C-alpha cells in the first residue's frame, strides 16, 4: 500500500520540530514546578 507509506513519510518529515527551544522550555517548566513544590512544602 504505497499510499500509507507516503502518508507515513510525510508525517515523519513534518513532525519533528526544533528540539532545542522545546527542550529549554521543558527544563524551565520543570524547574518552576520544583520551586513551586518546594514553596508549598515550606508553607
Coordinates of N, CA and C in Angstrom, one line a residue:
X1 N 0.8 -1.2 0.0 CA 0.0 0.0 0.0 C 0.9 1.3 0.0
X2 N 1.2 1.8 -1.2 CA 2.1 2.9 -1.3 C 1.5 4.2 -0.7
X3 N 0.2 4.3 -0.6 CA -0.5 5.5 -0.1 C -0.1 5.6 1.4
X4 N -0.2 4.6 2.1 CA 0.1 4.6 3.6 C 1.5 5.0 3.8
X5 N 2.4 4.4 3.0 CA 3.9 4.7 3.1 C 4.1 6.2 2.9
X6 N 3.4 6.8 1.9 CA 3.6 8.2 1.6 C 3.2 9.0 2.8
X7 N 2.0 8.7 3.3 CA 1.5 9.4 4.5 C 2.5 9.3 5.6
X8 N 3.0 8.2 5.9 CA 4.0 8.0 7.0 C 5.2 8.9 6.8
X9 N 5.7 8.9 5.6 CA 6.9 9.7 5.3 C 6.6 11.2 5.5
X10 N 5.4 11.6 5.0 CA 5.0 13.0 5.2 C 4.9 13.4 6.6
X11 N 4.3 12.5 7.4 CA 4.2 12.8 8.9 C 5.6 12.9 9.5
X12 N 6.5 12.0 9.2 CA 7.8 12.0 9.8 C 8.5 13.3 9.4
X13 N 8.3 13.7 8.1 CA 9.1 14.9 7.7 C 8.6 16.1 8.4
X14 N 7.3 16.3 8.6 CA 6.7 17.5 9.1 C 6.5 17.4 10.6
X15 N 6.9 16.2 11.2 CA 6.6 16.0 12.6 C 7.7 16.6 13.5
X16 N 8.9 16.3 13.4 CA 9.9 16.7 14.4 C 10.2 18.2 14.3
X17 N 9.8 18.9 15.4 CA 10.1 20.4 15.5 C 11.5 20.6 16.0
X18 N 12.1 21.8 15.9 CA 13.4 22.0 16.5 C 13.4 21.7 18.0
X19 N 14.2 20.7 18.4 CA 14.2 20.2 19.8 C 14.8 21.2 20.8
X20 N 15.6 22.1 20.4 CA 16.3 23.0 21.4 C 15.3 23.8 22.1
X21 N 14.5 24.7 21.5 CA 13.6 25.5 22.2 C 12.6 24.7 23.1
X22 N 12.1 23.6 22.5 CA 11.2 22.8 23.3 C 11.9 22.3 24.6
X23 N 13.2 21.9 24.4 CA 14.0 21.3 25.5 C 14.1 22.3 26.6
X24 N 14.6 23.5 26.3 CA 14.8 24.5 27.3 C 13.5 24.9 28.0
X25 N 12.5 24.9 27.2 CA 11.2 25.2 27.7 C 10.8 24.2 28.8
X26 N 10.9 22.9 28.4 CA 10.6 21.8 29.3 C 11.4 21.9 30.6
X27 N 12.7 22.2 30.4 CA 13.6 22.3 31.6 C 13.1 23.4 32.5
X28 N 12.8 24.6 31.9 CA 12.4 25.7 32.6 C 11.1 25.4 33.4
X29 N 10.1 24.7 32.7 CA 8.9 24.3 33.3 C 9.2 23.4 34.5
X30 N 10.0 22.4 34.3 CA 10.4 21.5 35.4 C 10.9 22.3 36.5
X31 N 11.8 23.2 36.3 CA 12.5 24.0 37.3 C 11.4 24.8 38.1
X32 N 10.5 25.5 37.4 CA 9.5 26.2 38.0 C 8.6 25.3 38.9
X33 N 8.3 24.1 38.3 CA 7.5 23.1 39.1 C 8.2 22.8 40.4
X34 N 9.5 22.5 40.3 CA 10.2 22.1 41.5 C 10.2 23.2 42.5
X35 N 10.4 24.5 42.1 CA 10.4 25.6 43.0 C 9.0 25.7 43.6
X36 N 8.0 25.6 42.8 CA 6.6 25.7 43.3 C 6.4 24.6 44.4
X37 N 6.8 23.4 44.1 CA 6.6 22.3 45.1 C 7.4 22.6 46.4
X38 N 8.6 23.1 46.3 CA 9.4 23.5 47.5 C 8.7 24.5 48.3
X39 N 8.2 25.5 47.6 CA 7.5 26.6 48.3 C 6.3 26.1 49.1
X40 N 5.6 25.2 48.4 CA 4.4 24.6 49.1 C 4.8 23.8 50.3
X41 N 5.9 23.1 50.2 CA 6.3 22.3 51.3 C 6.7 23.2 52.5
X42 N 7.4 24.2 52.2 CA 7.9 25.2 53.2 C 6.7 25.8 53.9
X43 N 5.7 26.1 53.1 CA 4.5 26.7 53.7 C 3.8 25.6 54.6

